[in-house]
Amino acid sequence: APPPPPPAPVHSYEVNGAKIERRHTLTGHELGVTAVAVAADVAVAASAALDSRIRVWNLDTGSLNLEIDCGPMSYGVALSPDGATVAAGSMGGISLWDAASGSKTASLSIGSDRIVLCAAISADGALLAAGAEDGGVHVFEMEAPYQRVAKMEAHAVAVRCVAFSRDGKTVLSGSEDSRAVLWEAASGRQLYTLQGHGSWVLGAAFSADGSHVVTCSSDQTVRNWDLTTGASVQTLADSHSDQAWGVAFDPSGGRFCSVGDDRAIRVFEATVAGGE
């Protein structure tokens, strides 16, 4: 018989000052994890993996709440702020799942058969953004009939990350074209193009006050942008020794962190004004 596949765990951490301490190792996925999302208001996380499963976790206890068979494959995953709804990208759209029962509650079409690679839900739970492999960014209402309120087309190649500002008025998309683009969520109007990365933009996160956004890239760097000017105010060129996949802002806005293929988590003090 062939050997069993290697485990694909999810790890949760606590950041205390300058210390990053692992709290839980969440096991169960049989193939590589493609995305992880954490609910804004409750201690719940969801992970999607190449084993065609979405797992919903209790971050207080490290226990599994639910496993969803989302086949054939799920890519980007997002959680509503209350942890009640899981959104997962697939070919042609986004599926919504009840995080308590595992039942599918809706399927949102992007109008093509292209794969949705990333998703995000606004902090008030009202809107969902999805980024697709054809470069399109789609914004949907999160209540039936799940109307698509905007479709943005500024990228010619795949969108790898999407993020909402805390007030839900702004969406940022990061793409394989090395650019991050800032949009007005309700209208789809383009606000800024953030240029500076040398390769794919893989992750993005807004500061709590919406004045800054951090991005990370396969060029191994992390950048902090001032959204009043569209300028990069902080470039961390030595942040990782391999591509950087994800970023998150501290709720206070004073720090942000990044994670990369070098298996490192880095925490940085945020520069809030000035030049590079």
PDB file of C-alpha atoms in Angstrom:
ATOM      1  CA  ALA A   1       0.000   0.000   0.000  1.00  0.00           C
ATOM      2  CA  PRO A   2       1.239   3.547  -0.665  1.00  0.00           C
ATOM      3  CA  PRO A   3       2.367   5.513   2.376  1.00  0.00           C
ATOM      4  CA  PRO A   4      -0.180   7.902   3.894  1.00  0.00           C
ATOM      5  CA  PRO A   5       0.119  11.552   2.838  1.00  0.00           C
ATOM      6  CA  PRO A   6       2.047  13.834   5.159  1.00  0.00           C
ATOM      7  CA  PRO A   7      -0.064  15.822   7.620  1.00  0.00           C
ATOM      8  CA  ALA A   8      -1.051  19.369   6.652  1.00  0.00           C
ATOM      9  CA  PRO A   9      -1.580  21.141   9.987  1.00  0.00           C
ATOM     10  CA  VAL A  10      -2.852  24.616  10.730  1.00  0.00           C
ATOM     11  CA  HIS A  11      -1.120  26.459  13.580  1.00  0.00           C
ATOM     12  CA  SER A  12      -2.539  29.212  15.765  1.00  0.00           C
ATOM     13  CA  TYR A  13      -0.311  31.646  17.656  1.00  0.00           C
ATOM     14  CA  GLU A  14      -0.448  34.328  20.307  1.00  0.00           C
ATOM     15  CA  VAL A  15       1.670  37.450  20.052  1.00  0.00           C
ATOM     16  CA  ASN A  16       2.763  38.809  23.426  1.00  0.00           C
ATOM     17  CA  GLY A  17       5.047  41.788  23.032  1.00  0.00           C
ATOM     18  CA  ALA A  18       8.072  40.579  21.100  1.00  0.00           C
ATOM     19  CA  LYS A  19       7.210  36.907  21.650  1.00  0.00           C
ATOM     20  CA  ILE A  20       5.243  34.729  19.230  1.00  0.00           C
ATOM     21  CA  GLU A  21       4.010  31.576  20.928  1.00  0.00           C
ATOM     22  CA  ARG A  22       2.246  28.656  19.268  1.00  0.00           C
ATOM     23  CA  ARG A  23      -1.063  27.953  20.953  1.00  0.00           C
ATOM     24  CA  HIS A  24      -2.610  25.119  18.943  1.00  0.00           C
ATOM     25  CA  THR A  25      -1.712  22.721  16.148  1.00  0.00           C
ATOM     26  CA  LEU A  26      -4.887  21.884  14.250  1.00  0.00           C
ATOM     27  CA  THR A  27      -4.615  18.589  12.379  1.00  0.00           C
ATOM     28  CA  GLY A  28      -6.889  16.754   9.992  1.00  0.00           C
ATOM     29  CA  HIS A  29      -6.272  18.002   6.467  1.00  0.00           C
ATOM     30  CA  GLU A  30      -4.715  15.284   4.314  1.00  0.00           C
ATOM     31  CA  LEU A  31      -3.286  17.586   1.627  1.00  0.00           C
ATOM     32  CA  GLY A  32      -1.826  21.080   1.553  1.00  0.00           C
ATOM     33  CA  VAL A  33      -3.727  23.962   3.128  1.00  0.00           C
ATOM     34  CA  THR A  34      -4.477  26.697   0.578  1.00  0.00           C
ATOM     35  CA  ALA A  35      -6.109  29.359   2.778  1.00  0.00           C
ATOM     36  CA  VAL A  36      -6.990  30.226   6.367  1.00  0.00           C
ATOM     37  CA  ALA A  37      -9.480  32.825   7.612  1.00  0.00           C
ATOM     38  CA  VAL A  38     -10.243  34.027  11.144  1.00  0.00           C
ATOM     39  CA  ALA A  39     -13.574  35.518  12.227  1.00  0.00           C
ATOM     40  CA  ALA A  40     -13.307  39.127  13.387  1.00  0.00           C
ATOM     41  CA  ASP A  41     -15.595  38.899  16.413  1.00  0.00           C
ATOM     42  CA  VAL A  42     -15.320  35.316  17.697  1.00  0.00           C
ATOM     43  CA  ALA A  43     -12.532  32.763  18.210  1.00  0.00           C
ATOM     44  CA  VAL A  44     -13.316  30.754  15.085  1.00  0.00           C
ATOM     45  CA  ALA A  45     -11.123  29.971  12.065  1.00  0.00           C
ATOM     46  CA  ALA A  46     -11.695  28.160   8.783  1.00  0.00           C
ATOM     47  CA  SER A  47      -9.120  26.407   6.615  1.00  0.00           C
ATOM     48  CA  ALA A  48      -9.383  25.185   3.027  1.00  0.00           C
ATOM     49  CA  ALA A  49      -7.113  22.540   1.549  1.00  0.00           C
ATOM     50  CA  LEU A  50      -6.337  20.488  -1.535  1.00  0.00           C
ATOM     51  CA  ASP A  51      -8.154  17.526   0.063  1.00  0.00           C
ATOM     52  CA  SER A  52     -11.453  19.245  -0.911  1.00  0.00           C
ATOM     53  CA  ARG A  53     -12.346  19.878   2.703  1.00  0.00           C
ATOM     54  CA  ILE A  54     -13.060  23.040   4.669  1.00  0.00           C
ATOM     55  CA  ARG A  55     -12.483  22.705   8.388  1.00  0.00           C
ATOM     56  CA  VAL A  56     -13.955  25.092  10.967  1.00  0.00           C
ATOM     57  CA  TRP A  57     -11.981  25.375  14.209  1.00  0.00           C
ATOM     58  CA  ASN A  58     -12.536  26.637  17.747  1.00  0.00           C
ATOM     59  CA  LEU A  59      -9.456  28.759  18.461  1.00  0.00           C
ATOM     60  CA  ASP A  60     -10.063  28.795  22.217  1.00  0.00           C
ATOM     61  CA  THR A  61      -9.831  25.030  22.551  1.00  0.00           C
ATOM     62  CA  GLY A  62      -8.066  24.021  19.324  1.00  0.00           C
ATOM     63  CA  SER A  63     -10.884  21.605  18.543  1.00  0.00           C
ATOM     64  CA  LEU A  64     -12.649  20.915  15.253  1.00  0.00           C
ATOM     65  CA  ASN A  65     -16.163  22.342  15.053  1.00  0.00           C
ATOM     66  CA  LEU A  66     -17.091  21.080  11.611  1.00  0.00           C
ATOM     67  CA  GLU A  67     -15.758  19.551   8.407  1.00  0.00           C
ATOM     68  CA  ILE A  68     -17.347  20.498   5.067  1.00  0.00           C
ATOM     69  CA  ASP A  69     -16.920  18.412   1.927  1.00  0.00           C
ATOM     70  CA  CYS A  70     -16.683  21.236  -0.591  1.00  0.00           C
ATOM     71  CA  GLY A  71     -15.359  19.225  -3.584  1.00  0.00           C
ATOM     72  CA  PRO A  72     -13.859  19.179  -6.043  1.00  0.00           C
ATOM     73  CA  MET A  73     -11.471  21.804  -4.666  1.00  0.00           C
ATOM     74  CA  SER A  74     -11.615  25.000  -2.642  1.00  0.00           C
ATOM     75  CA  TYR A  75      -9.209  27.910  -2.883  1.00  0.00           C
ATOM     76  CA  GLY A  76      -9.699  31.188  -1.041  1.00  0.00           C
ATOM     77  CA  VAL A  77     -11.780  31.032   2.125  1.00  0.00           C
ATOM     78  CA  ALA A  78     -13.446  33.775   4.189  1.00  0.00           C
ATOM     79  CA  LEU A  79     -15.483  33.902   7.409  1.00  0.00           C
ATOM     80  CA  SER A  80     -18.258  36.291   8.386  1.00  0.00           C
ATOM     81  CA  PRO A  81     -17.387  38.376  11.478  1.00  0.00           C
ATOM     82  CA  ASP A  82     -19.692  36.282  13.681  1.00  0.00           C
ATOM     83  CA  GLY A  83     -18.215  33.027  12.376  1.00  0.00           C
ATOM     84  CA  ALA A  84     -21.615  31.829  11.165  1.00  0.00           C
ATOM     85  CA  THR A  85     -20.904  31.758   7.419  1.00  0.00           C
ATOM     86  CA  VAL A  86     -17.999  30.309   5.469  1.00  0.00           C
ATOM     87  CA  ALA A  87     -17.310  31.484   1.917  1.00  0.00           C
ATOM     88  CA  ALA A  88     -15.063  29.471  -0.383  1.00  0.00           C
ATOM     89  CA  GLY A  89     -13.927  30.048  -3.941  1.00  0.00           C
ATOM     90  CA  SER A  90     -14.201  27.434  -6.655  1.00  0.00           C
ATOM     91  CA  MET A  91     -14.593  27.230 -10.420  1.00  0.00           C
ATOM     92  CA  GLY A  92     -17.067  29.881 -11.577  1.00  0.00           C
ATOM     93  CA  GLY A  93     -17.941  31.454  -8.267  1.00  0.00           C
ATOM     94  CA  ILE A  94     -18.220  31.394  -4.487  1.00  0.00           C
ATOM     95  CA  SER A  95     -20.120  28.944  -2.285  1.00  0.00           C
ATOM     96  CA  LEU A  96     -21.537  29.961   1.087  1.00  0.00           C
ATOM     97  CA  TRP A  97     -21.857  27.421   3.890  1.00  0.00           C
ATOM     98  CA  ASP A  98     -23.527  27.448   7.291  1.00  0.00           C
ATOM     99  CA  ALA A  99     -20.619  27.053   9.729  1.00  0.00           C
ATOM    100  CA  ALA A 100     -22.793  25.284  12.298  1.00  0.00           C
ATOM    101  CA  SER A 101     -24.558  22.701  10.129  1.00  0.00           C
ATOM    102  CA  GLY A 102     -22.246  22.480   7.107  1.00  0.00           C
ATOM    103  CA  SER A 103     -25.130  22.988   4.690  1.00  0.00           C
ATOM    104  CA  LYS A 104     -24.603  25.060   1.561  1.00  0.00           C
ATOM    105  CA  THR A 105     -26.719  28.207   1.715  1.00  0.00           C
ATOM    106  CA  ALA A 106     -25.904  29.928  -1.594  1.00  0.00           C
ATOM    107  CA  SER A 107     -23.808  29.806  -4.771  1.00  0.00           C
ATOM    108  CA  LEU A 108     -22.669  33.144  -6.201  1.00  0.00           C
ATOM    109  CA  SER A 109     -21.675  33.139  -9.870  1.00  0.00           C
ATOM    110  CA  ILE A 110     -18.991  35.401 -11.313  1.00  0.00           C
ATOM    111  CA  GLY A 111     -20.401  34.861 -14.801  1.00  0.00           C
ATOM    112  CA  SER A 112     -17.567  32.709 -16.139  1.00  0.00           C
ATOM    113  CA  ASP A 113     -15.931  29.335 -15.517  1.00  0.00           C
ATOM    114  CA  ARG A 114     -12.727  30.850 -14.155  1.00  0.00           C
ATOM    115  CA  ILE A 115     -11.519  29.860 -10.677  1.00  0.00           C
ATOM    116  CA  VAL A 116     -12.058  32.202  -7.728  1.00  0.00           C
ATOM    117  CA  LEU A 117      -8.711  32.202  -5.915  1.00  0.00           C
ATOM    118  CA  CYS A 118      -9.429  34.516  -2.967  1.00  0.00           C
ATOM    119  CA  ALA A 119     -12.302  35.965  -0.963  1.00  0.00           C
ATOM    120  CA  ALA A 120     -12.981  38.430   1.859  1.00  0.00           C
ATOM    121  CA  ILE A 121     -16.048  39.500   3.846  1.00  0.00           C
ATOM    122  CA  SER A 122     -16.448  43.057   5.137  1.00  0.00           C
ATOM    123  CA  ALA A 123     -16.285  43.719   8.887  1.00  0.00           C
ATOM    124  CA  ASP A 124     -20.027  44.391   9.078  1.00  0.00           C
ATOM    125  CA  GLY A 125     -20.777  41.175   7.190  1.00  0.00           C
ATOM    126  CA  ALA A 126     -22.660  43.034   4.454  1.00  0.00           C
ATOM    127  CA  LEU A 127     -20.378  42.515   1.457  1.00  0.00           C
ATOM    128  CA  LEU A 128     -18.190  39.781  -0.024  1.00  0.00           C
ATOM    129  CA  ALA A 129     -15.301  40.350  -2.430  1.00  0.00           C
ATOM    130  CA  ALA A 130     -13.913  37.653  -4.706  1.00  0.00           C
ATOM    131  CA  GLY A 131     -10.803  37.662  -6.904  1.00  0.00           C
ATOM    132  CA  ALA A 132     -10.587  35.397  -9.937  1.00  0.00           C
ATOM    133  CA  GLU A 133      -7.861  33.889 -12.099  1.00  0.00           C
ATOM    134  CA  ASP A 134      -8.924  36.052 -15.077  1.00  0.00           C
ATOM    135  CA  GLY A 135      -8.108  39.249 -13.145  1.00  0.00           C
ATOM    136  CA  GLY A 136     -11.682  40.157 -12.237  1.00  0.00           C
ATOM    137  CA  VAL A 137     -12.759  41.397  -8.801  1.00  0.00           C
ATOM    138  CA  HIS A 138     -16.411  40.897  -7.857  1.00  0.00           C
ATOM    139  CA  VAL A 139     -18.357  42.372  -4.928  1.00  0.00           C
ATOM    140  CA  PHE A 140     -21.602  40.749  -3.761  1.00  0.00           C
ATOM    141  CA  GLU A 141     -24.191  41.554  -1.121  1.00  0.00           C
ATOM    142  CA  MET A 142     -24.219  38.941   1.633  1.00  0.00           C
ATOM    143  CA  GLU A 143     -28.011  38.755   1.891  1.00  0.00           C
ATOM    144  CA  ALA A 144     -30.383  37.043  -0.550  1.00  0.00           C
ATOM    145  CA  PRO A 145     -30.632  37.453  -3.503  1.00  0.00           C
ATOM    146  CA  TYR A 146     -26.833  38.021  -3.191  1.00  0.00           C
ATOM    147  CA  GLN A 147     -26.745  40.724  -5.852  1.00  0.00           C
ATOM    148  CA  ARG A 148     -23.422  41.527  -7.462  1.00  0.00           C
ATOM    149  CA  VAL A 149     -22.941  45.227  -6.820  1.00  0.00           C
ATOM    150  CA  ALA A 150     -19.616  45.763  -8.608  1.00  0.00           C
ATOM    151  CA  LYS A 151     -17.236  44.092 -11.026  1.00  0.00           C
ATOM    152  CA  MET A 152     -13.754  45.562 -11.387  1.00  0.00           C
ATOM    153  CA  GLU A 153     -11.304  44.813 -14.182  1.00  0.00           C
ATOM    154  CA  ALA A 154      -7.857  46.336 -13.764  1.00  0.00           C
ATOM    155  CA  HIS A 155      -5.752  43.176 -13.752  1.00  0.00           C
ATOM    156  CA  ALA A 156      -4.981  41.143 -16.865  1.00  0.00           C
ATOM    157  CA  VAL A 157      -3.820  38.137 -14.836  1.00  0.00           C
ATOM    158  CA  ALA A 158      -4.946  36.333 -11.698  1.00  0.00           C
ATOM    159  CA  VAL A 159      -6.003  38.151  -8.533  1.00  0.00           C
ATOM    160  CA  ARG A 160      -4.285  36.483  -5.567  1.00  0.00           C
ATOM    161  CA  CYS A 161      -5.709  38.455  -2.632  1.00  0.00           C
ATOM    162  CA  VAL A 162      -8.586  40.766  -1.726  1.00  0.00           C
ATOM    163  CA  ALA A 163      -9.172  42.751   1.469  1.00  0.00           C
ATOM    164  CA  PHE A 164     -11.758  45.184   2.819  1.00  0.00           C
ATOM    165  CA  SER A 165     -11.118  48.330   4.801  1.00  0.00           C
ATOM    166  CA  ARG A 166     -12.751  48.161   8.229  1.00  0.00           C
ATOM    167  CA  ASP A 167     -15.626  50.448   7.202  1.00  0.00           C
ATOM    168  CA  GLY A 168     -16.348  48.226   4.184  1.00  0.00           C
ATOM    169  CA  LYS A 169     -16.176  51.129   1.751  1.00  0.00           C
ATOM    170  CA  THR A 170     -12.902  50.162   0.098  1.00  0.00           C
ATOM    171  CA  VAL A 171     -11.557  46.938  -1.439  1.00  0.00           C
ATOM    172  CA  LEU A 172      -7.955  46.208  -2.305  1.00  0.00           C
ATOM    173  CA  SER A 173      -6.947  43.561  -4.853  1.00  0.00           C
ATOM    174  CA  GLY A 174      -3.452  42.136  -5.307  1.00  0.00           C
ATOM    175  CA  SER A 175      -2.467  40.394  -8.506  1.00  0.00           C
ATOM    176  CA  GLU A 176       0.136  38.384 -10.356  1.00  0.00           C
ATOM    177  CA  ASP A 177       0.791  41.597 -12.321  1.00  0.00           C
ATOM    178  CA  SER A 178       2.774  42.886  -9.281  1.00  0.00           C
ATOM    179  CA  ARG A 179       0.195  45.597  -8.559  1.00  0.00           C
ATOM    180  CA  ALA A 180      -2.298  46.250  -5.803  1.00  0.00           C
ATOM    181  CA  VAL A 181      -5.390  48.248  -6.767  1.00  0.00           C
ATOM    182  CA  LEU A 182      -7.680  50.154  -4.408  1.00  0.00           C
ATOM    183  CA  TRP A 183     -11.389  50.296  -5.282  1.00  0.00           C
ATOM    184  CA  GLU A 184     -14.573  51.906  -4.033  1.00  0.00           C
ATOM    185  CA  ALA A 185     -16.607  48.837  -3.046  1.00  0.00           C
ATOM    186  CA  ALA A 186     -20.086  50.134  -3.850  1.00  0.00           C
ATOM    187  CA  SER A 187     -19.325  51.501  -7.301  1.00  0.00           C
ATOM    188  CA  GLY A 188     -16.217  49.678  -8.484  1.00  0.00           C
ATOM    189  CA  ARG A 189     -14.474  53.013  -9.088  1.00  0.00           C
ATOM    190  CA  GLN A 190     -10.678  52.711  -9.084  1.00  0.00           C
ATOM    191  CA  LEU A 191      -8.994  54.918  -6.481  1.00  0.00           C
ATOM    192  CA  TYR A 192      -5.275  54.060  -6.503  1.00  0.00           C
ATOM    193  CA  THR A 193      -2.825  51.696  -8.110  1.00  0.00           C
ATOM    194  CA  LEU A 194      -0.032  50.742  -5.708  1.00  0.00           C
ATOM    195  CA  GLN A 195       3.120  49.854  -7.636  1.00  0.00           C
ATOM    196  CA  GLY A 196       6.461  48.802  -6.222  1.00  0.00           C
ATOM    197  CA  HIS A 197       6.492  45.042  -5.778  1.00  0.00           C
ATOM    198  CA  GLY A 198       8.668  43.099  -8.199  1.00  0.00           C
ATOM    199  CA  SER A 199       6.448  40.027  -8.430  1.00  0.00           C
ATOM    200  CA  TRP A 200       3.017  38.640  -7.489  1.00  0.00           C
ATOM    201  CA  VAL A 201       1.124  40.416  -4.695  1.00  0.00           C
ATOM    202  CA  LEU A 202      -0.060  37.546  -2.480  1.00  0.00           C
ATOM    203  CA  GLY A 203      -1.504  39.177   0.643  1.00  0.00           C
ATOM    204  CA  ALA A 204      -2.986  42.454   1.867  1.00  0.00           C
ATOM    205  CA  ALA A 205      -4.445  43.914   5.054  1.00  0.00           C
ATOM    206  CA  PHE A 206      -5.791  47.333   6.074  1.00  0.00           C
ATOM    207  CA  SER A 207      -4.987  49.174   9.271  1.00  0.00           C
ATOM    208  CA  ALA A 208      -7.987  49.578  11.583  1.00  0.00           C
ATOM    209  CA  ASP A 209      -8.409  53.257  10.712  1.00  0.00           C
ATOM    210  CA  GLY A 210      -8.126  52.588   6.974  1.00  0.00           C
ATOM    211  CA  SER A 211      -5.238  54.990   6.514  1.00  0.00           C
ATOM    212  CA  HIS A 212      -2.677  52.331   5.581  1.00  0.00           C
ATOM    213  CA  VAL A 213      -2.513  48.950   3.919  1.00  0.00           C
ATOM    214  CA  VAL A 214       0.266  46.370   4.034  1.00  0.00           C
ATOM    215  CA  THR A 215       0.997  44.028   1.134  1.00  0.00           C
ATOM    216  CA  CYS A 216       3.325  41.077   0.707  1.00  0.00           C
ATOM    217  CA  SER A 217       4.724  39.467  -2.384  1.00  0.00           C
ATOM    218  CA  SER A 218       6.556  36.578  -3.958  1.00  0.00           C
ATOM    219  CA  ASP A 219       9.431  39.075  -4.295  1.00  0.00           C
ATOM    220  CA  GLN A 220       9.979  38.292  -0.550  1.00  0.00           C
ATOM    221  CA  THR A 221       9.151  41.842   0.578  1.00  0.00           C
ATOM    222  CA  VAL A 222       6.442  43.460   2.672  1.00  0.00           C
ATOM    223  CA  ARG A 223       5.302  47.036   1.972  1.00  0.00           C
ATOM    224  CA  ASN A 224       3.291  49.529   4.004  1.00  0.00           C
ATOM    225  CA  TRP A 225       1.328  52.093   1.978  1.00  0.00           C
ATOM    226  CA  ASP A 226      -0.144  55.458   2.977  1.00  0.00           C
ATOM    227  CA  LEU A 227      -3.596  55.531   1.391  1.00  0.00           C
ATOM    228  CA  THR A 228      -3.952  59.295   1.591  1.00  0.00           C
ATOM    229  CA  THR A 229      -1.197  59.577  -1.019  1.00  0.00           C
ATOM    230  CA  GLY A 230      -0.845  56.086  -2.476  1.00  0.00           C
ATOM    231  CA  ALA A 231       2.851  56.135  -1.562  1.00  0.00           C
ATOM    232  CA  SER A 232       4.888  53.310  -0.049  1.00  0.00           C
ATOM    233  CA  VAL A 233       6.151  54.528   3.337  1.00  0.00           C
ATOM    234  CA  GLN A 234       7.875  51.329   4.449  1.00  0.00           C
ATOM    235  CA  THR A 235       9.587  48.583   2.457  1.00  0.00           C
ATOM    236  CA  LEU A 236      10.874  45.553   4.353  1.00  0.00           C
ATOM    237  CA  ALA A 237      13.178  44.028   1.782  1.00  0.00           C
ATOM    238  CA  ASP A 238      14.711  41.462   4.131  1.00  0.00           C
ATOM    239  CA  SER A 239      11.456  40.304   5.688  1.00  0.00           C
ATOM    240  CA  HIS A 240      11.573  36.746   4.312  1.00  0.00           C
ATOM    241  CA  SER A 241      14.021  34.433   2.558  1.00  0.00           C
ATOM    242  CA  ASP A 242      11.221  33.043   0.358  1.00  0.00           C
ATOM    243  CA  GLN A 243       7.928  34.389  -0.966  1.00  0.00           C
ATOM    244  CA  ALA A 244       5.681  36.126   1.582  1.00  0.00           C
ATOM    245  CA  TRP A 245       2.126  34.779   1.518  1.00  0.00           C
ATOM    246  CA  GLY A 246       0.133  36.643   4.145  1.00  0.00           C
ATOM    247  CA  VAL A 247      -0.060  39.795   6.247  1.00  0.00           C
ATOM    248  CA  ALA A 248      -2.245  41.077   9.092  1.00  0.00           C
ATOM    249  CA  PHE A 249      -2.480  44.354  11.013  1.00  0.00           C
ATOM    250  CA  ASP A 250      -2.652  44.611  14.793  1.00  0.00           C
ATOM    251  CA  PRO A 251      -6.030  46.181  15.728  1.00  0.00           C
ATOM    252  CA  SER A 252      -4.133  49.074  17.314  1.00  0.00           C
ATOM    253  CA  GLY A 253      -2.503  49.861  13.965  1.00  0.00           C
ATOM    254  CA  GLY A 254       0.940  50.046  15.530  1.00  0.00           C
ATOM    255  CA  ARG A 255       2.225  46.696  14.280  1.00  0.00           C
ATOM    256  CA  PHE A 256       1.685  44.217  11.499  1.00  0.00           C
ATOM    257  CA  CYS A 257       2.899  40.692  10.814  1.00  0.00           C
ATOM    258  CA  SER A 258       3.747  38.579   7.804  1.00  0.00           C
ATOM    259  CA  VAL A 259       4.172  34.882   7.074  1.00  0.00           C
ATOM    260  CA  GLY A 260       6.202  33.291   4.294  1.00  0.00           C
ATOM    261  CA  ASP A 261       7.287  30.102   2.591  1.00  0.00           C
ATOM    262  CA  ASP A 262      10.400  30.244   4.771  1.00  0.00           C
ATOM    263  CA  ARG A 263       8.083  29.097   7.619  1.00  0.00           C
ATOM    264  CA  ALA A 264       8.699  32.353   9.494  1.00  0.00           C
ATOM    265  CA  ILE A 265       6.265  34.784  11.103  1.00  0.00           C
ATOM    266  CA  ARG A 266       7.628  38.320  11.355  1.00  0.00           C
ATOM    267  CA  VAL A 267       6.214  41.194  13.417  1.00  0.00           C
ATOM    268  CA  PHE A 268       7.035  44.787  12.444  1.00  0.00           C
ATOM    269  CA  GLU A 269       6.470  48.214  13.916  1.00  0.00           C
ATOM    270  CA  ALA A 270       4.375  50.243  11.481  1.00  0.00           C
ATOM    271  CA  THR A 271       5.673  53.473   9.972  1.00  0.00           C
ATOM    272  CA  VAL A 272       2.667  55.777   9.761  1.00  0.00           C
ATOM    273  CA  ALA A 273       4.076  58.743   7.885  1.00  0.00           C
ATOM    274  CA  GLY A 274       6.999  59.868   5.809  1.00  0.00           C
ATOM    275  CA  GLY A 275       8.899  58.269   2.947  1.00  0.00           C
ATOM    276  CA  GLU A 276      10.752  55.022   2.391  1.00  0.00           C
TER     277      GLU A 276
END
